Amino acid sequence: YNSWPSNLRNCTYYPNLGINNVVIIGTCAFTAFLLLSNLPWYLPSLGDGESLIPSFYLIVFAAICFAVYSSTDIKYVRFLSIATTWLFIALIGFMWVGAFMGESGQVSDFTNNLASIGNYFGNINEFVLPLNDYHEFYLFWWFAWSIMIGQFTSRFVGGLKTYQVLGAMLIFPSIPIAIWFSVLYQYHEAGLPTQGIKNIAMVFVGVVFVINSLDSLIRLYTDNMNITVKRLGKFNYIALNIVALSLLTLLFKLNFLQIQWVGALVIGLFFGCAAYIAYSKFKTVSNIDSSPKDNKIDYAKIESVS
């Protein structure tokens, strides 16, 4: 505290520590914990495939550090988002060639795998009900994520219609994901190995995805709570977020917190907001034609300021 600038120490502003920000911070830390808990399985060459070793903690700590630094400037967030997209597309192409261009698979196998996804949705009731622990975990995690992605994306979709936002957030991203799972299914079905360079490539892209997810969420809750670089200073901002996220990540490891609690809270918020809108704001919301046109960042101006 004593190292903070005098104008910050004397500031009478109290940041908004509402439920929304608690959800964002909790899910952000849980994402880092999920990376930590799965690293033994993804990198068995570094350990016994089950135990957490110091190297895994260092990897997650480095991911948090990179994410916090990236969040200090929206240009970095944008660059990492674009880079992550292209890395994922390159990974899909790399794995696709190994699955369908050799003796273990053909292009027709890919189209069959892709078509089978439609059968999944046609029989989704058999996969979802009864709700087991596996589905419960991912359902609550998805809800915890959705409230944040919606808030972050809404700030950069100037002038888009509701259906266009839906397409940008749900439909278009589903296409590469569907292709990715079709490729992975071929590796499973044909018993193709993924050791070596393929496994390293998947781990690398996965870690970059986590960093890209974290920096967006860090940027979101720090803006919401006004604990920005401008207010704290770059060093204090970075130190505060690294320490807080690292400690919260370890707190999830102790099973003191559960992502199901966060997801259930978000579901409650969704239904609460829907009821409130239907009761008192339905006309106002139904008259919304598109997102505000000024909800769009001019990166040229940002770069000129820098």
Short mmCIF file of C-alpha atoms in Angstrom, two decimals:
data_model
loop_
_atom_site.label_atom_id
_atom_site.label_comp_id
_atom_site.label_asym_id
_atom_site.label_seq_id
_atom_site.Cartn_x
_atom_site.Cartn_y
_atom_site.Cartn_z
CA TYR A 1 0.00 0.00 0.00
CA ASN A 2 2.78 2.44 0.90
CA SER A 3 4.33 1.91 -2.53
CA TRP A 4 1.16 3.09 -4.30
CA PRO A 5 1.08 6.62 -5.72
CA SER A 6 -0.11 9.29 -3.26
CA ASN A 7 -3.17 10.11 -5.37
CA LEU A 8 -4.22 6.44 -5.13
CA ARG A 9 -3.63 6.18 -1.37
CA ASN A 10 -5.81 9.23 -0.83
CA CYS A 11 -8.49 8.14 -3.24
CA THR A 12 -11.96 7.74 -1.73
CA TYR A 13 -13.20 5.44 -4.51
CA TYR A 14 -14.28 2.00 -3.38
CA PRO A 15 -14.29 -0.58 -6.16
CA ASN A 16 -17.43 -2.50 -7.02
CA LEU A 17 -17.04 -5.90 -5.39
CA GLY A 18 -20.44 -7.14 -6.60
CA ILE A 19 -21.53 -10.66 -7.43
CA ASN A 20 -20.69 -10.12 -11.09
CA ASN A 21 -17.01 -9.47 -10.38
CA VAL A 22 -16.80 -12.33 -7.88
CA VAL A 23 -18.09 -14.66 -10.62
CA ILE A 24 -15.55 -13.35 -13.13
CA ILE A 25 -12.57 -13.58 -10.78
CA GLY A 26 -13.60 -17.02 -9.51
CA THR A 27 -14.01 -18.45 -13.01
CA CYS A 28 -10.76 -16.86 -14.11
CA ALA A 29 -8.85 -18.57 -11.29
CA PHE A 30 -10.65 -21.86 -11.91
CA THR A 31 -9.55 -21.83 -15.55
CA ALA A 32 -5.94 -21.62 -14.39
CA PHE A 33 -6.61 -24.44 -11.91
CA LEU A 34 -8.11 -26.58 -14.67
CA LEU A 35 -4.91 -26.16 -16.68
CA LEU A 36 -2.87 -27.14 -13.62
CA SER A 37 -4.93 -30.25 -12.86
CA ASN A 38 -4.78 -31.52 -16.46
CA LEU A 39 -1.09 -30.94 -17.16
CA PRO A 40 -0.04 -34.36 -15.75
CA TRP A 41 -2.26 -36.02 -18.34
CA TYR A 42 -1.15 -33.76 -21.21
CA LEU A 43 2.57 -33.90 -20.33
CA PRO A 44 3.20 -37.41 -18.98
CA SER A 45 6.85 -37.14 -20.03
CA LEU A 46 7.41 -34.57 -17.27
CA GLY A 47 6.06 -36.76 -14.50
CA ASP A 48 4.20 -39.97 -13.77
CA GLY A 49 1.01 -38.90 -15.56
CA GLU A 50 -0.93 -38.34 -12.32
CA SER A 51 0.99 -36.25 -9.81
CA LEU A 52 1.53 -32.49 -9.84
CA ILE A 53 5.20 -31.61 -9.91
CA PRO A 54 6.92 -28.20 -9.58
CA SER A 55 7.24 -27.88 -13.37
CA PHE A 56 3.46 -27.84 -13.74
CA TYR A 57 3.09 -25.08 -11.16
CA LEU A 58 5.71 -23.06 -13.03
CA ILE A 59 3.84 -23.51 -16.33
CA VAL A 60 0.57 -22.27 -14.83
CA PHE A 61 2.33 -19.40 -13.04
CA ALA A 62 3.96 -18.37 -16.33
CA ALA A 63 0.56 -18.51 -18.07
CA ILE A 64 -0.94 -16.25 -15.39
CA CYS A 65 1.98 -13.81 -15.72
CA PHE A 66 1.64 -13.65 -19.50
CA ALA A 67 -2.12 -13.17 -19.24
CA VAL A 68 -1.84 -10.38 -16.68
CA TYR A 69 0.76 -8.57 -18.77
CA SER A 70 -1.35 -8.99 -21.92
CA SER A 71 -4.36 -7.49 -20.12
CA THR A 72 -2.46 -4.25 -19.49
CA ASP A 73 -3.14 -3.13 -23.05
CA ILE A 74 -6.17 -3.93 -25.20
CA LYS A 75 -3.85 -4.14 -28.23
CA TYR A 76 -2.16 -7.16 -26.66
CA VAL A 77 -5.53 -8.78 -25.96
CA ARG A 78 -6.54 -8.28 -29.57
CA PHE A 79 -3.25 -9.60 -30.96
CA LEU A 80 -3.36 -12.69 -28.75
CA SER A 81 -6.97 -13.37 -29.71
CA ILE A 82 -6.17 -13.27 -33.42
CA ALA A 83 -2.99 -15.30 -32.96
CA THR A 84 -4.86 -17.94 -30.95
CA THR A 85 -7.45 -18.30 -33.70
CA TRP A 86 -4.83 -18.88 -36.37
CA LEU A 87 -2.85 -21.24 -34.16
CA PHE A 88 -5.98 -23.32 -33.61
CA ILE A 89 -6.70 -23.41 -37.35
CA ALA A 90 -3.08 -24.45 -38.04
CA LEU A 91 -3.32 -27.19 -35.39
CA ILE A 92 -6.54 -28.50 -36.95
CA GLY A 93 -4.86 -28.63 -40.37
CA PHE A 94 -1.78 -30.35 -38.97
CA MET A 95 -3.79 -33.00 -37.12
CA TRP A 96 -6.20 -33.40 -40.07
CA VAL A 97 -3.37 -34.36 -42.41
CA GLY A 98 -2.13 -36.98 -39.94
CA ALA A 99 -5.61 -38.46 -39.55
CA PHE A 100 -6.98 -38.51 -43.10
CA MET A 101 -4.05 -38.38 -45.52
CA GLY A 102 -2.33 -41.59 -44.49
CA GLU A 103 -3.14 -45.29 -44.49
CA SER A 104 -5.32 -45.06 -41.37
CA GLY A 105 -7.96 -42.75 -42.80
CA GLN A 106 -9.50 -41.14 -45.87
CA VAL A 107 -11.32 -37.90 -46.56
CA SER A 108 -14.59 -39.83 -46.60
CA ASP A 109 -13.94 -40.79 -42.96
CA PHE A 110 -13.74 -37.11 -42.10
CA THR A 111 -17.08 -36.31 -43.74
CA ASN A 112 -18.67 -39.27 -41.96
CA ASN A 113 -17.31 -38.09 -38.60
CA LEU A 114 -18.56 -34.58 -39.28
CA ALA A 115 -22.00 -35.84 -40.19
CA SER A 116 -22.19 -37.89 -37.00
CA ILE A 117 -22.19 -34.65 -34.99
CA GLY A 118 -25.72 -34.08 -36.27
CA ASN A 119 -26.73 -37.41 -34.79
CA TYR A 120 -25.39 -36.23 -31.44
CA PHE A 121 -27.69 -33.23 -31.38
CA GLY A 122 -30.57 -35.32 -32.65
CA ASN A 123 -30.18 -37.63 -29.65
CA ILE A 124 -28.90 -35.09 -27.17
CA ASN A 125 -31.45 -36.16 -24.56
CA GLU A 126 -29.65 -39.48 -24.24
CA PHE A 127 -26.36 -37.73 -23.53
CA VAL A 128 -27.65 -35.02 -21.20
CA LEU A 129 -30.19 -36.87 -19.09
CA PRO A 130 -29.83 -38.08 -16.46
CA LEU A 131 -27.42 -35.31 -15.48
CA ASN A 132 -24.26 -37.03 -14.23
CA ASP A 133 -21.27 -35.47 -12.50
CA TYR A 134 -19.35 -35.08 -15.77
CA HIS A 135 -22.13 -33.14 -17.52
CA GLU A 136 -22.90 -31.18 -14.37
CA PHE A 137 -19.32 -29.96 -14.16
CA TYR A 138 -19.19 -28.71 -17.76
CA LEU A 139 -22.72 -27.30 -17.64
CA PHE A 140 -21.98 -25.12 -14.64
CA TRP A 141 -18.59 -24.12 -16.06
CA TRP A 142 -20.21 -23.11 -19.35
CA PHE A 143 -22.73 -20.94 -17.54
CA ALA A 144 -19.95 -19.35 -15.46
CA TRP A 145 -18.09 -18.55 -18.67
CA SER A 146 -21.05 -17.28 -20.64
CA ILE A 147 -21.82 -14.30 -18.43
CA MET A 148 -18.28 -13.01 -18.86
CA ILE A 149 -17.87 -13.65 -22.58
CA GLY A 150 -21.13 -11.82 -23.19
CA GLN A 151 -19.99 -8.79 -21.20
CA PHE A 152 -16.56 -8.64 -22.81
CA THR A 153 -17.77 -9.17 -26.38
CA SER A 154 -20.61 -6.66 -26.05
CA ARG A 155 -18.03 -3.89 -25.70
CA PHE A 156 -16.65 -4.50 -29.19
CA VAL A 157 -19.69 -5.27 -31.37
CA GLY A 158 -20.72 -1.77 -32.38
CA GLY A 159 -23.84 -1.64 -34.55
CA LEU A 160 -24.40 -5.41 -34.81
CA LYS A 161 -27.91 -6.86 -34.77
CA THR A 162 -28.83 -9.45 -32.16
CA TYR A 163 -28.75 -12.32 -34.67
CA GLN A 164 -25.34 -11.14 -35.90
CA VAL A 165 -23.96 -11.19 -32.35
CA LEU A 166 -25.43 -14.69 -31.92
CA GLY A 167 -23.68 -15.84 -35.08
CA ALA A 168 -20.37 -14.25 -34.10
CA MET A 169 -20.42 -15.74 -30.61
CA LEU A 170 -22.06 -19.14 -31.10
CA ILE A 171 -22.45 -20.30 -34.69
CA PHE A 172 -19.18 -19.34 -36.37
CA PRO A 173 -16.92 -20.57 -33.53
CA SER A 174 -18.80 -23.88 -33.59
CA ILE A 175 -17.56 -24.68 -37.10
CA PRO A 176 -13.83 -25.13 -36.29
CA ILE A 177 -14.78 -26.87 -33.03
CA ALA A 178 -16.91 -29.37 -34.96
CA ILE A 179 -14.02 -30.00 -37.37
CA TRP A 180 -11.62 -30.38 -34.45
CA PHE A 181 -13.73 -33.03 -32.73
CA SER A 182 -14.19 -34.87 -36.02
CA VAL A 183 -10.40 -35.04 -36.37
CA LEU A 184 -9.89 -36.14 -32.76
CA TYR A 185 -12.50 -38.85 -33.16
CA GLN A 186 -10.52 -40.32 -36.06
CA TYR A 187 -7.41 -40.52 -33.86
CA HIS A 188 -9.49 -42.35 -31.26
CA GLU A 189 -11.29 -44.63 -33.70
CA ALA A 190 -8.19 -45.60 -35.69
CA GLY A 191 -5.92 -45.80 -32.65
CA LEU A 192 -3.53 -43.23 -34.07
CA PRO A 193 -0.69 -42.11 -31.76
CA THR A 194 -0.43 -38.47 -30.71
CA GLN A 195 2.90 -38.59 -28.92
CA GLY A 196 5.79 -36.35 -29.83
CA ILE A 197 5.31 -33.23 -31.91
CA LYS A 198 1.53 -33.62 -32.12
CA ASN A 199 1.13 -33.73 -28.35
CA ILE A 200 3.51 -30.77 -27.91
CA ALA A 201 1.53 -28.78 -30.51
CA MET A 202 -1.78 -29.51 -28.74
CA VAL A 203 -0.38 -28.55 -25.34
CA PHE A 204 1.14 -25.34 -26.71
CA VAL A 205 -2.09 -24.23 -28.38
CA GLY A 206 -4.05 -25.22 -25.27
CA VAL A 207 -1.83 -23.09 -23.02
CA VAL A 208 -2.11 -20.14 -25.42
CA PHE A 209 -5.89 -20.55 -25.35
CA VAL A 210 -5.82 -20.37 -21.56
CA ILE A 211 -3.66 -17.23 -21.63
CA ASN A 212 -6.00 -15.63 -24.16
CA SER A 213 -9.01 -16.52 -22.00
CA LEU A 214 -7.42 -15.19 -18.85
CA ASP A 215 -6.28 -11.87 -20.27
CA SER A 216 -9.80 -11.10 -21.51
CA LEU A 217 -11.32 -11.90 -18.13
CA ILE A 218 -8.63 -9.99 -16.23
CA ARG A 219 -9.25 -7.00 -18.45
CA LEU A 220 -12.99 -7.31 -17.77
CA TYR A 221 -12.94 -7.47 -13.97
CA THR A 222 -10.18 -4.87 -13.60
CA ASP A 223 -12.16 -2.44 -15.76
CA ASN A 224 -15.34 -3.21 -13.80
CA MET A 225 -13.63 -2.62 -10.45
CA ASN A 226 -11.52 0.32 -11.64
CA ILE A 227 -8.27 -1.36 -10.67
CA THR A 228 -6.73 -0.42 -13.99
CA VAL A 229 -3.16 0.24 -15.05
CA LYS A 230 -3.92 3.94 -15.24
CA ARG A 231 -5.12 4.01 -11.66
CA LEU A 232 -2.67 1.62 -9.99
CA GLY A 233 0.39 1.95 -12.18
CA LYS A 234 1.68 -0.90 -14.32
CA PHE A 235 3.87 -2.55 -11.68
CA ASN A 236 1.17 -2.52 -8.97
CA TYR A 237 -1.45 -3.70 -11.43
CA ILE A 238 0.65 -6.66 -12.57
CA ALA A 239 1.75 -7.62 -9.05
CA LEU A 240 -1.77 -7.43 -7.61
CA ASN A 241 -3.36 -9.60 -10.28
CA ILE A 242 -0.57 -12.19 -10.38
CA VAL A 243 -0.67 -12.67 -6.61
CA ALA A 244 -4.47 -12.74 -6.42
CA LEU A 245 -4.96 -15.22 -9.28
CA SER A 246 -2.12 -17.47 -8.12
CA LEU A 247 -3.54 -17.71 -4.60
CA LEU A 248 -7.09 -18.30 -5.85
CA THR A 249 -5.84 -21.01 -8.21
CA LEU A 250 -4.26 -22.82 -5.24
CA LEU A 251 -7.46 -22.31 -3.26
CA PHE A 252 -9.36 -24.31 -5.88
CA LYS A 253 -6.76 -27.04 -5.49
CA LEU A 254 -7.77 -27.38 -1.82
CA ASN A 255 -11.38 -28.00 -2.91
CA PHE A 256 -12.42 -25.03 -0.80
CA LEU A 257 -14.18 -23.61 -3.83
CA GLN A 258 -16.21 -25.44 -6.48
CA ILE A 259 -16.95 -24.22 -10.01
CA GLN A 260 -20.44 -25.70 -9.57
CA TRP A 261 -21.15 -23.03 -6.94
CA VAL A 262 -20.14 -20.28 -9.38
CA GLY A 263 -22.17 -21.80 -12.20
CA ALA A 264 -25.25 -22.19 -10.01
CA LEU A 265 -24.92 -18.55 -8.99
CA VAL A 266 -24.78 -17.49 -12.64
CA ILE A 267 -27.85 -19.58 -13.49
CA GLY A 268 -29.66 -17.80 -10.67
CA LEU A 269 -28.53 -14.45 -12.08
CA PHE A 270 -29.78 -15.40 -15.56
CA PHE A 271 -33.24 -16.35 -14.33
CA GLY A 272 -33.35 -13.33 -12.00
CA CYS A 273 -32.45 -10.92 -14.83
CA ALA A 274 -34.88 -12.61 -17.24
CA ALA A 275 -37.71 -12.27 -14.69
CA TYR A 276 -36.83 -8.63 -14.04
CA ILE A 277 -36.73 -7.81 -17.76
CA ALA A 278 -40.02 -9.60 -18.41
CA TYR A 279 -41.67 -7.79 -15.51
CA SER A 280 -40.46 -4.21 -15.86
CA LYS A 281 -38.13 -3.76 -18.86
CA PHE A 282 -39.62 -5.95 -21.57
CA LYS A 283 -40.70 -3.07 -23.82
CA THR A 284 -37.36 -1.30 -23.47
CA VAL A 285 -35.37 -4.41 -24.31
CA SER A 286 -37.63 -5.46 -27.19
CA ASN A 287 -37.12 -2.04 -28.80
CA ILE A 288 -33.34 -2.50 -28.97
CA ASP A 289 -32.43 -2.64 -32.65
CA SER A 290 -28.70 -3.24 -32.35
CA SER A 291 -25.75 -2.74 -30.04
CA PRO A 292 -24.51 0.87 -29.67
CA LYS A 293 -22.43 1.84 -32.67
CA ASP A 294 -19.82 3.44 -30.42
CA ASN A 295 -19.11 0.05 -28.77
CA LYS A 296 -16.20 -0.42 -31.11
CA ILE A 297 -12.54 0.25 -30.47
CA ASP A 298 -10.53 2.27 -32.96
CA TYR A 299 -7.20 0.46 -32.75
CA ALA A 300 -5.55 3.05 -34.99
CA LYS A 301 -6.19 5.72 -32.37
CA ILE A 302 -4.89 3.44 -29.60
CA GLU A 303 -1.69 2.79 -31.53
CA SER A 304 -1.20 6.52 -32.24
CA VAL A 305 -1.55 7.29 -28.52
CA SER A 306 1.01 4.62 -27.67
#
